[in-house]
Amino acid sequence: MANTSPPISSPHPSTIPLSLQSSTRFPPSPSNSSRFTIPSSIFSTPFVLSVSLLLSLPVLFFLLGPAFHTQPLPPIPFPDEVDDLRLFRRASSASYSTSHLSTSSPKLKIAFLFLTNTDLYFAPLWERFFNKQRNSLYNIYVHADPTVNITRPHGGVFENRFIPNAKRTFRASATLISATRRLLATALLDDPANAYFAVLSQYCIPLHSFRYVYHSLFSSPSFDLTDSDPGPQLAQLGMRVSYRSFIEILSKEPRLWKRYVASGRDAMLPEVPFERFRVGSQFFVLTRKHALVVVRDRKLWNKFKLPCYSADDCFPEEHYFPTLLSMQDAKGCTHYTLTQVNWTGTAHGHPYTYKPSEVSSELISRLRNSKYSSSFLFARKFSPDCLAPLLCIADSVIFRD
């Protein structure tokens, strides 16, 4: 899910090979001679090559230095932090009752949260997915990087759905955490009927119809005897119902330790000991209860916003959410995501990108297949030019459940 290439070891310019040290050691001058005679052996080919290598090291270090010593991204500006804190405080007090999650009322909604720094390439496909006739069951929110010239759709379901408090984002940085928290906070404040919050990117596509997605999320509650507000039918049976968040939470990954110390060996302590550190996809579906946990958090955020000093292992957006929710309510999470990603062809930390020639009914069928749930609901990552072939099979394959 993240870049799995090993970190590059930085050469030390002051370390001289032993062969070079021996070739530069001059023999002592004869005691009965007043002249210093340079032996002809020092002009041999090995000596010249060794000296050339020594002289070239500073130049190589200067030219290649950025590749070995990547500078950490700048910290989140203080005004942005203050602005976010004001928003999160308002969202933290948003009305919430588990009764919203303990009924099959059609008033319950799914908040679709799009995180993008480009145009919404698959907006026409999502238009067909949402279908305006069902707008009482969903809300849409888009966080678009304000430093990028992004075309905002006119008309349709995405019009006027871009949140006004968006900030600049960088890949593999805490800015993506902040952007996701802004989306969650905005959706919490906007509509108390938002019961599920699905985080998506501009490269995501739906794998089923809206009807299928809605039914999948609201028809499989887990039973929790500690919930403070039972549903009326289950209350008569002495049981209480609540819904779980679909978020990937993994504790065993090959490079987990390197990711943990990316900001410094003890940077996460004492709040996050290594044994509590988790990793998972940054695209997930949270319940309203867990969305509130995220926007109310201050303690773990202060750790995960620290700058990284190991660029190859710095992916805080893949650690903050699974770590926080694992520590706060592990049993309330499924520990798997509903967004399918193909990591077999990863390049520079990016998942495999599907091309137009690969789009087919067989591909959609494979992408739906999940060993954790009845089906994946979304998939990434598709190149923008996949839109036309996807639209060709939208009604006959994707939305035909």
mmCIF file of C-alpha atoms in Angstrom:
data_model
loop_
_atom_site.group_PDB
_atom_site.id
_atom_site.type_symbol
_atom_site.label_atom_id
_atom_site.label_comp_id
_atom_site.label_asym_id
_atom_site.label_seq_id
_atom_site.Cartn_x
_atom_site.Cartn_y
_atom_site.Cartn_z
ATOM 1 C CA MET A 1 0.000 0.000 0.000
ATOM 2 C CA ALA A 2 2.879 2.244 0.429
ATOM 3 C CA ASN A 3 6.252 2.459 -1.129
ATOM 4 C CA THR A 4 8.030 -0.798 -0.429
ATOM 5 C CA SER A 5 11.417 0.082 -1.956
ATOM 6 C CA PRO A 6 14.286 -0.004 0.549
ATOM 7 C CA PRO A 7 15.716 3.303 1.763
ATOM 8 C CA ILE A 8 18.805 4.542 -0.046
ATOM 9 C CA SER A 9 21.915 4.574 2.107
ATOM 10 C CA SER A 10 23.719 7.895 1.999
ATOM 11 C CA PRO A 11 27.427 7.722 1.072
ATOM 12 C CA HIS A 12 29.842 9.359 3.476
ATOM 13 C CA PRO A 13 32.142 11.644 1.476
ATOM 14 C CA SER A 14 34.936 11.466 4.023
ATOM 15 C CA THR A 15 35.302 7.675 3.926
ATOM 16 C CA ILE A 16 38.327 6.760 1.799
ATOM 17 C CA PRO A 17 38.753 3.172 0.578
ATOM 18 C CA LEU A 18 41.727 1.295 2.022
ATOM 19 C CA SER A 19 43.179 0.810 -1.441
ATOM 20 C CA LEU A 20 43.155 4.554 -1.944
ATOM 21 C CA GLN A 21 44.783 5.187 1.433
ATOM 22 C CA SER A 22 47.652 2.826 0.622
ATOM 23 C CA SER A 23 48.231 4.301 -2.827
ATOM 24 C CA THR A 24 48.625 7.819 -1.429
ATOM 25 C CA ARG A 25 51.177 6.927 1.208
ATOM 26 C CA PHE A 26 54.553 8.224 -0.034
ATOM 27 C CA PRO A 27 57.740 6.239 0.786
ATOM 28 C CA PRO A 28 60.220 8.002 3.124
ATOM 29 C CA SER A 29 63.023 10.066 1.552
ATOM 30 C CA PRO A 30 66.606 8.728 1.864
ATOM 31 C CA SER A 31 68.345 10.299 4.860
ATOM 32 C CA ASN A 32 71.392 11.281 2.785
ATOM 33 C CA SER A 33 69.432 13.160 0.178
ATOM 34 C CA SER A 34 68.401 16.807 0.327
ATOM 35 C CA ARG A 35 65.968 16.441 -2.551
ATOM 36 C CA PHE A 36 62.471 15.010 -2.367
ATOM 37 C CA THR A 37 62.088 12.606 -5.277
ATOM 38 C CA ILE A 38 58.600 11.586 -6.378
ATOM 39 C CA PRO A 39 58.580 7.920 -7.338
ATOM 40 C CA SER A 40 57.280 7.223 -10.811
ATOM 41 C CA SER A 41 54.918 4.555 -9.414
ATOM 42 C CA ILE A 42 52.485 7.139 -8.188
ATOM 43 C CA PHE A 43 51.652 8.040 -11.771
ATOM 44 C CA SER A 44 50.512 4.490 -12.456
ATOM 45 C CA THR A 45 46.957 3.988 -13.668
ATOM 46 C CA PRO A 46 45.576 2.710 -10.305
ATOM 47 C CA PHE A 47 46.893 5.785 -8.527
ATOM 48 C CA VAL A 48 45.432 8.195 -11.071
ATOM 49 C CA LEU A 49 42.055 6.443 -10.902
ATOM 50 C CA SER A 50 42.038 6.526 -7.107
ATOM 51 C CA VAL A 51 42.839 10.234 -6.957
ATOM 52 C CA SER A 52 40.196 10.965 -9.589
ATOM 53 C CA LEU A 53 37.627 9.088 -7.542
ATOM 54 C CA LEU A 54 38.578 11.010 -4.426
ATOM 55 C CA LEU A 55 38.274 14.349 -6.197
ATOM 56 C CA SER A 56 34.942 13.442 -7.756
ATOM 57 C CA LEU A 57 33.244 12.432 -4.495
ATOM 58 C CA PRO A 58 32.329 15.999 -3.437
ATOM 59 C CA VAL A 59 30.855 16.683 -6.894
ATOM 60 C CA LEU A 60 28.822 13.471 -6.842
ATOM 61 C CA PHE A 61 27.630 14.179 -3.320
ATOM 62 C CA PHE A 62 26.512 17.679 -4.359
ATOM 63 C CA LEU A 63 24.660 16.446 -7.445
ATOM 64 C CA LEU A 64 23.060 13.393 -5.855
ATOM 65 C CA GLY A 65 22.579 14.794 -2.384
ATOM 66 C CA PRO A 66 18.836 15.518 -2.766
ATOM 67 C CA ALA A 67 18.248 11.894 -3.744
ATOM 68 C CA PHE A 68 19.851 10.673 -0.548
ATOM 69 C CA HIS A 69 18.708 13.399 1.840
ATOM 70 C CA THR A 70 15.149 14.338 0.971
ATOM 71 C CA GLN A 71 14.097 17.404 2.885
ATOM 72 C CA PRO A 72 10.936 16.920 4.973
ATOM 73 C CA LEU A 73 7.807 18.683 3.784
ATOM 74 C CA PRO A 74 7.085 21.977 5.553
ATOM 75 C CA PRO A 75 4.877 21.781 8.655
ATOM 76 C CA ILE A 76 1.209 22.679 8.390
ATOM 77 C CA PRO A 77 0.937 26.495 8.635
ATOM 78 C CA PHE A 78 -0.237 27.764 12.000
ATOM 79 C CA PRO A 79 -3.198 29.748 10.535
ATOM 80 C CA ASP A 80 -4.421 26.542 8.877
ATOM 81 C CA GLU A 81 -4.189 24.708 12.200
ATOM 82 C CA VAL A 82 -6.195 27.424 13.951
ATOM 83 C CA ASP A 83 -8.826 27.431 11.204
ATOM 84 C CA ASP A 84 -9.125 23.643 11.367
ATOM 85 C CA LEU A 85 -9.378 23.638 15.150
ATOM 86 C CA ARG A 86 -12.290 26.073 14.989
ATOM 87 C CA LEU A 87 -14.079 23.821 12.495
ATOM 88 C CA PHE A 88 -13.392 20.649 14.481
ATOM 89 C CA ARG A 89 -14.678 22.172 17.702
ATOM 90 C CA ARG A 90 -17.944 23.067 16.009
ATOM 91 C CA ALA A 91 -18.246 19.585 14.507
ATOM 92 C CA SER A 92 -17.417 17.931 17.838
ATOM 93 C CA SER A 93 -20.576 19.376 19.314
ATOM 94 C CA ALA A 94 -22.735 18.283 16.384
ATOM 95 C CA SER A 95 -25.866 16.467 17.464
ATOM 96 C CA TYR A 96 -25.473 12.727 17.547
ATOM 97 C CA SER A 97 -27.710 9.931 18.657
ATOM 98 C CA THR A 98 -27.191 6.245 18.053
ATOM 99 C CA SER A 99 -30.902 6.120 17.303
ATOM 100 C CA HIS A 100 -29.872 7.344 13.843
ATOM 101 C CA LEU A 101 -27.971 4.066 13.507
ATOM 102 C CA SER A 102 -30.573 1.775 15.005
ATOM 103 C CA THR A 103 -33.378 2.101 12.532
ATOM 104 C CA SER A 104 -33.993 1.274 8.890
ATOM 105 C CA SER A 105 -35.454 4.726 8.270
ATOM 106 C CA PRO A 106 -34.868 5.937 4.683
ATOM 107 C CA LYS A 107 -33.774 9.254 6.155
ATOM 108 C CA LEU A 108 -30.374 7.771 6.979
ATOM 109 C CA LYS A 109 -27.771 9.030 4.511
ATOM 110 C CA ILE A 110 -24.308 8.193 3.211
ATOM 111 C CA ALA A 111 -21.857 11.105 2.982
ATOM 112 C CA PHE A 112 -19.510 10.619 0.015
ATOM 113 C CA LEU A 113 -16.255 12.486 0.669
ATOM 114 C CA PHE A 114 -14.056 13.060 -2.384
ATOM 115 C CA LEU A 115 -10.415 14.007 -1.798
ATOM 116 C CA THR A 116 -8.810 15.377 -4.974
ATOM 117 C CA ASN A 117 -6.038 17.541 -6.388
ATOM 118 C CA THR A 118 -7.165 17.179 -10.023
ATOM 119 C CA ASP A 119 -10.401 17.321 -11.983
ATOM 120 C CA LEU A 120 -13.072 14.779 -11.054
ATOM 121 C CA TYR A 121 -12.323 12.559 -14.041
ATOM 122 C CA PHE A 122 -15.147 10.102 -13.401
ATOM 123 C CA ALA A 123 -17.877 12.607 -12.527
ATOM 124 C CA PRO A 124 -20.118 11.382 -15.415
ATOM 125 C CA LEU A 125 -19.919 7.817 -14.078
ATOM 126 C CA TRP A 126 -20.713 8.958 -10.534
ATOM 127 C CA GLU A 127 -23.633 10.992 -11.911
ATOM 128 C CA ARG A 128 -25.197 7.765 -13.142
ATOM 129 C CA PHE A 129 -24.390 6.107 -9.822
ATOM 130 C CA PHE A 130 -26.098 8.745 -7.687
ATOM 131 C CA ASN A 131 -29.112 9.454 -9.866
ATOM 132 C CA LYS A 132 -30.869 12.615 -8.639
ATOM 133 C CA GLN A 133 -34.000 10.678 -7.730
ATOM 134 C CA ARG A 134 -32.151 9.269 -4.715
ATOM 135 C CA ASN A 135 -30.692 12.515 -3.386
ATOM 136 C CA SER A 136 -32.584 12.090 -0.117
ATOM 137 C CA LEU A 137 -30.253 9.194 0.743
ATOM 138 C CA TYR A 138 -26.834 10.753 0.179
ATOM 139 C CA ASN A 139 -24.739 13.906 0.401
ATOM 140 C CA ILE A 140 -21.561 14.764 -1.524
ATOM 141 C CA TYR A 141 -18.570 16.777 -0.288
ATOM 142 C CA VAL A 142 -15.399 17.527 -2.271
ATOM 143 C CA HIS A 143 -12.058 18.711 -0.867
ATOM 144 C CA ALA A 144 -10.104 20.163 -3.803
ATOM 145 C CA ASP A 145 -6.570 21.517 -3.433
ATOM 146 C CA PRO A 146 -7.052 25.309 -3.859
ATOM 147 C CA THR A 147 -3.567 25.740 -5.378
ATOM 148 C CA VAL A 148 -4.534 23.628 -8.399
ATOM 149 C CA ASN A 149 -6.728 24.844 -11.252
ATOM 150 C CA ILE A 150 -9.577 22.333 -10.996
ATOM 151 C CA THR A 151 -12.639 22.421 -13.237
ATOM 152 C CA ARG A 152 -15.765 22.458 -11.101
ATOM 153 C CA PRO A 153 -18.732 20.732 -12.733
ATOM 154 C CA HIS A 154 -21.708 22.929 -13.623
ATOM 155 C CA GLY A 155 -25.001 21.223 -13.049
ATOM 156 C CA GLY A 156 -25.371 17.701 -11.810
ATOM 157 C CA VAL A 157 -24.731 16.231 -8.378
ATOM 158 C CA PHE A 158 -21.263 17.787 -7.912
ATOM 159 C CA GLU A 159 -22.338 21.400 -8.382
ATOM 160 C CA ASN A 160 -21.760 23.481 -5.238
ATOM 161 C CA ARG A 161 -20.432 20.448 -3.358
ATOM 162 C CA PHE A 162 -16.832 21.737 -3.029
ATOM 163 C CA ILE A 163 -16.173 22.627 0.612
ATOM 164 C CA PRO A 164 -14.986 26.237 1.161
ATOM 165 C CA ASN A 165 -12.322 25.502 3.791
ATOM 166 C CA ALA A 166 -10.063 23.313 1.620
ATOM 167 C CA LYS A 167 -6.289 23.658 2.044
ATOM 168 C CA ARG A 168 -3.228 22.639 0.069
ATOM 169 C CA THR A 169 -2.327 18.948 0.194
ATOM 170 C CA PHE A 170 0.843 16.961 -0.396
ATOM 171 C CA ARG A 171 1.162 13.263 -1.010
ATOM 172 C CA ALA A 172 2.619 11.258 1.887
ATOM 173 C CA SER A 173 2.063 14.016 4.435
ATOM 174 C CA ALA A 174 -0.186 14.987 7.327
ATOM 175 C CA THR A 175 -1.982 17.453 5.028
ATOM 176 C CA LEU A 176 -4.001 14.509 3.707
ATOM 177 C CA ILE A 177 -5.066 13.703 7.263
ATOM 178 C CA SER A 178 -6.184 17.296 7.754
ATOM 179 C CA ALA A 179 -8.097 17.306 4.468
ATOM 180 C CA THR A 180 -9.969 14.132 5.398
ATOM 181 C CA ARG A 181 -10.790 15.533 8.840
ATOM 182 C CA ARG A 182 -12.163 18.708 7.204
ATOM 183 C CA LEU A 183 -14.427 16.618 5.008
ATOM 184 C CA LEU A 184 -15.678 14.629 8.001
ATOM 185 C CA ALA A 185 -16.251 17.765 10.067
ATOM 186 C CA THR A 186 -18.108 19.522 7.248
ATOM 187 C CA ALA A 187 -20.359 16.505 6.677
ATOM 188 C CA LEU A 188 -21.067 16.159 10.413
ATOM 189 C CA LEU A 189 -22.165 19.771 10.621
ATOM 190 C CA ASP A 190 -24.084 19.802 7.359
ATOM 191 C CA ASP A 191 -26.588 17.034 7.971
ATOM 192 C CA PRO A 192 -27.346 15.072 11.168
ATOM 193 C CA ALA A 193 -28.779 12.299 8.979
ATOM 194 C CA ASN A 194 -25.316 11.494 7.620
ATOM 195 C CA ALA A 195 -24.747 8.092 9.221
ATOM 196 C CA TYR A 196 -21.896 6.706 7.087
ATOM 197 C CA PHE A 197 -18.925 8.635 5.680
ATOM 198 C CA ALA A 198 -17.178 7.128 2.616
ATOM 199 C CA VAL A 199 -13.765 8.598 1.729
ATOM 200 C CA LEU A 200 -12.893 8.349 -1.978
ATOM 201 C CA SER A 201 -10.395 9.795 -4.470
ATOM 202 C CA GLN A 202 -10.791 11.133 -7.989
ATOM 203 C CA TYR A 203 -9.423 7.814 -9.268
ATOM 204 C CA CYS A 204 -12.113 5.719 -7.554
ATOM 205 C CA ILE A 205 -15.071 4.178 -9.333
ATOM 206 C CA PRO A 206 -18.223 2.465 -8.010
ATOM 207 C CA LEU A 207 -18.487 -1.299 -8.525
ATOM 208 C CA HIS A 208 -22.228 -1.523 -7.873
ATOM 209 C CA SER A 209 -25.384 0.544 -8.061
ATOM 210 C CA PHE A 210 -26.247 3.038 -5.352
ATOM 211 C CA ARG A 211 -29.085 0.778 -4.224
ATOM 212 C CA TYR A 212 -26.641 -2.088 -3.670
ATOM 213 C CA VAL A 213 -24.158 0.100 -1.765
ATOM 214 C CA TYR A 214 -26.836 1.585 0.470
ATOM 215 C CA HIS A 215 -28.355 -1.795 1.269
ATOM 216 C CA SER A 216 -24.923 -3.321 1.979
ATOM 217 C CA LEU A 217 -24.044 -0.648 4.544
ATOM 218 C CA PHE A 218 -27.343 -0.456 6.397
ATOM 219 C CA SER A 219 -28.484 -4.074 6.368
ATOM 220 C CA SER A 220 -25.648 -5.699 8.327
ATOM 221 C CA PRO A 221 -25.505 -4.236 11.831
ATOM 222 C CA SER A 222 -23.383 -5.740 14.588
ATOM 223 C CA PHE A 223 -24.896 -6.319 17.983
ATOM 224 C CA ASP A 224 -23.476 -4.396 20.925
ATOM 225 C CA LEU A 225 -24.850 -4.784 24.444
ATOM 226 C CA THR A 226 -23.081 -1.620 25.615
ATOM 227 C CA ASP A 227 -24.711 0.832 23.215
ATOM 228 C CA SER A 228 -26.530 3.533 25.170
ATOM 229 C CA ASP A 229 -29.477 3.927 22.772
ATOM 230 C CA PRO A 230 -31.053 0.653 21.550
ATOM 231 C CA GLY A 231 -33.388 0.402 18.628
ATOM 232 C CA PRO A 232 -37.029 -0.018 19.680
ATOM 233 C CA GLN A 233 -37.450 -3.603 18.418
ATOM 234 C CA LEU A 234 -34.131 -4.878 19.754
ATOM 235 C CA ALA A 235 -34.642 -3.076 23.066
ATOM 236 C CA GLN A 236 -37.562 -5.398 23.759
ATOM 237 C CA LEU A 237 -35.140 -8.313 23.393
ATOM 238 C CA GLY A 238 -32.576 -6.698 25.660
ATOM 239 C CA MET A 239 -30.188 -6.087 22.750
ATOM 240 C CA ARG A 240 -28.795 -2.941 21.207
ATOM 241 C CA VAL A 241 -27.689 -2.445 17.611
ATOM 242 C CA SER A 242 -24.854 -0.393 16.199
ATOM 243 C CA TYR A 243 -22.972 -0.266 12.932
ATOM 244 C CA ARG A 244 -19.261 -0.805 12.417
ATOM 245 C CA SER A 245 -16.752 1.195 10.412
ATOM 246 C CA PHE A 246 -15.172 -0.418 7.354
ATOM 247 C CA ILE A 247 -11.530 0.543 7.765
ATOM 248 C CA GLU A 248 -8.417 -1.511 7.157
ATOM 249 C CA ILE A 249 -6.374 -2.007 10.344
ATOM 250 C CA LEU A 250 -3.169 -4.040 10.013
ATOM 251 C CA SER A 251 -0.532 -4.713 12.651
ATOM 252 C CA LYS A 252 1.921 -6.840 10.665
ATOM 253 C CA GLU A 253 3.619 -5.200 7.734
ATOM 254 C CA PRO A 254 7.272 -5.730 6.668
ATOM 255 C CA ARG A 255 8.266 -2.059 6.990
ATOM 256 C CA LEU A 256 6.078 -1.132 9.948
ATOM 257 C CA TRP A 257 9.010 -0.295 12.240
ATOM 258 C CA LYS A 258 10.636 1.949 9.617
ATOM 259 C CA ARG A 259 7.327 3.773 9.199
ATOM 260 C CA TYR A 260 6.970 4.098 12.960
ATOM 261 C CA VAL A 261 10.363 5.845 13.322
ATOM 262 C CA ALA A 262 10.016 7.988 10.159
ATOM 263 C CA SER A 263 9.721 11.120 12.331
ATOM 264 C CA GLY A 264 12.308 9.996 14.881
ATOM 265 C CA ARG A 265 12.853 6.924 17.016
ATOM 266 C CA ASP A 266 10.893 8.227 20.005
ATOM 267 C CA ALA A 267 8.687 10.764 18.210
ATOM 268 C CA MET A 268 5.448 8.807 18.727
ATOM 269 C CA LEU A 269 6.006 8.150 22.428
ATOM 270 C CA PRO A 270 4.411 8.002 24.902
ATOM 271 C CA GLU A 271 0.991 8.315 23.238
ATOM 272 C CA VAL A 272 1.606 5.691 20.543
ATOM 273 C CA PRO A 273 3.892 2.805 21.530
ATOM 274 C CA PHE A 274 5.015 0.648 18.626
ATOM 275 C CA GLU A 275 2.770 -2.253 19.609
ATOM 276 C CA ARG A 276 -0.282 0.028 19.132
ATOM 277 C CA PHE A 277 0.885 1.432 15.774
ATOM 278 C CA ARG A 278 -1.244 0.342 12.796
ATOM 279 C CA VAL A 279 -1.397 0.735 9.023
ATOM 280 C CA GLY A 280 -4.261 0.650 6.535
ATOM 281 C CA SER A 281 -5.803 2.167 3.427
ATOM 282 C CA GLN A 282 -6.616 5.871 3.576
ATOM 283 C CA PHE A 283 -9.938 5.153 1.828
ATOM 284 C CA PHE A 284 -12.566 3.844 4.212
ATOM 285 C CA VAL A 285 -16.177 4.087 5.384
ATOM 286 C CA LEU A 286 -16.751 5.390 8.924
ATOM 287 C CA THR A 287 -19.842 5.516 11.094
ATOM 288 C CA ARG A 288 -20.943 8.850 12.529
ATOM 289 C CA LYS A 289 -19.670 7.757 15.931
ATOM 290 C CA HIS A 290 -16.162 7.205 14.573
ATOM 291 C CA ALA A 291 -16.233 10.353 12.447
ATOM 292 C CA LEU A 292 -16.740 12.239 15.703
ATOM 293 C CA VAL A 293 -13.829 10.371 17.286
ATOM 294 C CA VAL A 294 -11.613 11.584 14.438
ATOM 295 C CA VAL A 295 -12.569 15.270 14.572
ATOM 296 C CA ARG A 296 -12.389 15.341 18.379
ATOM 297 C CA ASP A 297 -8.879 13.920 18.538
ATOM 298 C CA ARG A 298 -6.050 16.229 19.576
ATOM 299 C CA LYS A 299 -3.544 13.927 21.269
ATOM 300 C CA LEU A 300 -2.656 11.564 18.438
ATOM 301 C CA TRP A 301 -2.845 14.329 15.834
ATOM 302 C CA ASN A 302 0.017 16.116 17.599
ATOM 303 C CA LYS A 303 2.152 13.035 16.935
ATOM 304 C CA PHE A 304 1.137 12.220 13.383
ATOM 305 C CA LYS A 305 1.538 15.795 12.127
ATOM 306 C CA LEU A 306 5.270 15.756 12.918
ATOM 307 C CA PRO A 307 7.502 16.075 9.822
ATOM 308 C CA CYS A 308 9.140 12.916 8.495
ATOM 309 C CA TYR A 309 12.865 12.496 7.944
ATOM 310 C CA SER A 310 12.635 9.275 5.964
ATOM 311 C CA ALA A 311 10.730 9.988 2.768
ATOM 312 C CA ASP A 312 10.592 6.337 1.713
ATOM 313 C CA ASP A 313 8.687 5.419 4.870
ATOM 314 C CA CYS A 314 6.562 8.521 5.395
ATOM 315 C CA PHE A 315 2.855 7.841 4.848
ATOM 316 C CA PRO A 316 1.078 9.277 7.915
ATOM 317 C CA GLU A 317 -2.299 9.258 6.140
ATOM 318 C CA GLU A 318 -2.085 5.438 6.101
ATOM 319 C CA HIS A 319 -1.376 5.251 9.838
ATOM 320 C CA TYR A 320 -3.317 7.950 11.661
ATOM 321 C CA PHE A 321 -6.873 6.696 11.103
ATOM 322 C CA PRO A 322 -6.277 2.952 11.687
ATOM 323 C CA THR A 323 -4.119 3.664 14.742
ATOM 324 C CA LEU A 324 -6.598 6.112 16.285
ATOM 325 C CA LEU A 325 -9.663 3.905 15.773
ATOM 326 C CA SER A 326 -7.820 0.762 16.806
ATOM 327 C CA MET A 327 -6.898 2.441 20.084
ATOM 328 C CA GLN A 328 -10.334 3.976 20.622
ATOM 329 C CA ASP A 329 -12.721 1.266 19.435
ATOM 330 C CA ALA A 330 -11.083 -1.736 17.754
ATOM 331 C CA LYS A 331 -14.193 -3.900 18.145
ATOM 332 C CA GLY A 332 -16.300 -1.265 16.422
ATOM 333 C CA CYS A 333 -14.265 -1.632 13.213
ATOM 334 C CA THR A 334 -14.260 -4.433 10.641
ATOM 335 C CA HIS A 335 -10.465 -4.118 10.105
ATOM 336 C CA TYR A 336 -10.980 -4.305 6.326
ATOM 337 C CA THR A 337 -11.871 -1.751 3.673
ATOM 338 C CA LEU A 338 -14.602 -1.769 1.021
ATOM 339 C CA THR A 339 -12.345 -0.149 -1.616
ATOM 340 C CA GLN A 340 -10.393 -2.617 -3.758
ATOM 341 C CA VAL A 341 -6.789 -1.740 -4.649
ATOM 342 C CA ASN A 342 -4.289 -3.733 -6.714
ATOM 343 C CA TRP A 343 -0.802 -3.520 -5.201
ATOM 344 C CA THR A 344 0.802 -6.173 -7.410
ATOM 345 C CA GLY A 345 2.076 -3.600 -9.880
ATOM 346 C CA THR A 346 3.013 -0.813 -7.487
ATOM 347 C CA ALA A 347 5.330 1.958 -8.707
ATOM 348 C CA HIS A 348 6.806 4.640 -6.446
ATOM 349 C CA GLY A 349 4.262 3.855 -3.743
ATOM 350 C CA HIS A 350 1.298 4.093 -6.141
ATOM 351 C CA PRO A 351 -1.013 1.117 -6.743
ATOM 352 C CA TYR A 352 -1.508 -0.476 -10.128
ATOM 353 C CA THR A 353 -3.391 1.808 -12.548
ATOM 354 C CA TYR A 354 -5.920 0.208 -14.882
ATOM 355 C CA LYS A 355 -5.870 1.233 -18.545
ATOM 356 C CA PRO A 356 -8.798 1.527 -21.022
ATOM 357 C CA SER A 357 -7.871 -1.735 -22.742
ATOM 358 C CA GLU A 358 -8.372 -3.580 -19.446
ATOM 359 C CA VAL A 359 -11.910 -2.329 -18.765
ATOM 360 C CA SER A 360 -14.374 -5.173 -19.180
ATOM 361 C CA SER A 361 -17.172 -7.034 -17.429
ATOM 362 C CA GLU A 362 -14.599 -9.635 -16.368
ATOM 363 C CA LEU A 363 -12.485 -6.929 -14.676
ATOM 364 C CA ILE A 364 -15.486 -5.575 -12.749
ATOM 365 C CA SER A 365 -16.321 -9.087 -11.601
ATOM 366 C CA ARG A 366 -12.747 -9.664 -10.353
ATOM 367 C CA LEU A 367 -12.628 -6.324 -8.570
ATOM 368 C CA ARG A 368 -15.832 -7.078 -6.697
ATOM 369 C CA ASN A 369 -14.411 -10.284 -5.250
ATOM 370 C CA SER A 370 -13.563 -9.886 -1.540
ATOM 371 C CA LYS A 371 -12.543 -12.477 1.027
ATOM 372 C CA TYR A 372 -13.785 -10.254 3.875
ATOM 373 C CA SER A 373 -17.214 -9.023 2.773
ATOM 374 C CA SER A 374 -19.844 -10.032 0.250
ATOM 375 C CA SER A 375 -18.278 -7.632 -2.249
ATOM 376 C CA PHE A 376 -16.031 -4.627 -2.618
ATOM 377 C CA LEU A 377 -18.128 -1.526 -3.240
ATOM 378 C CA PHE A 378 -15.491 0.741 -4.820
ATOM 379 C CA ALA A 379 -12.169 0.329 -6.652
ATOM 380 C CA ARG A 380 -9.070 2.308 -7.519
ATOM 381 C CA LYS A 381 -6.998 3.244 -9.393
ATOM 382 C CA PHE A 382 -8.135 3.990 -12.976
ATOM 383 C CA SER A 383 -6.500 6.262 -15.529
ATOM 384 C CA PRO A 384 -8.714 9.193 -16.660
ATOM 385 C CA ASP A 385 -9.066 7.807 -20.189
ATOM 386 C CA CYS A 386 -10.927 4.799 -18.758
ATOM 387 C CA LEU A 387 -14.076 6.944 -18.523
ATOM 388 C CA ALA A 388 -15.417 6.127 -22.008
ATOM 389 C CA PRO A 389 -15.169 2.321 -21.734
ATOM 390 C CA LEU A 390 -16.533 2.438 -18.182
ATOM 391 C CA LEU A 391 -19.576 4.409 -19.337
ATOM 392 C CA CYS A 392 -20.128 1.822 -22.069
ATOM 393 C CA ILE A 393 -20.574 -0.943 -19.481
ATOM 394 C CA ALA A 394 -22.067 1.183 -16.694
ATOM 395 C CA ASP A 395 -25.721 0.232 -17.109
ATOM 396 C CA SER A 396 -25.217 -3.288 -18.420
ATOM 397 C CA VAL A 397 -22.498 -4.394 -15.965
ATOM 398 C CA ILE A 398 -21.509 -2.019 -13.146
ATOM 399 C CA PHE A 399 -24.988 -0.908 -12.056
ATOM 400 C CA ARG A 400 -26.698 -4.200 -12.888
ATOM 401 C CA ASP A 401 -26.659 -6.032 -9.552
#
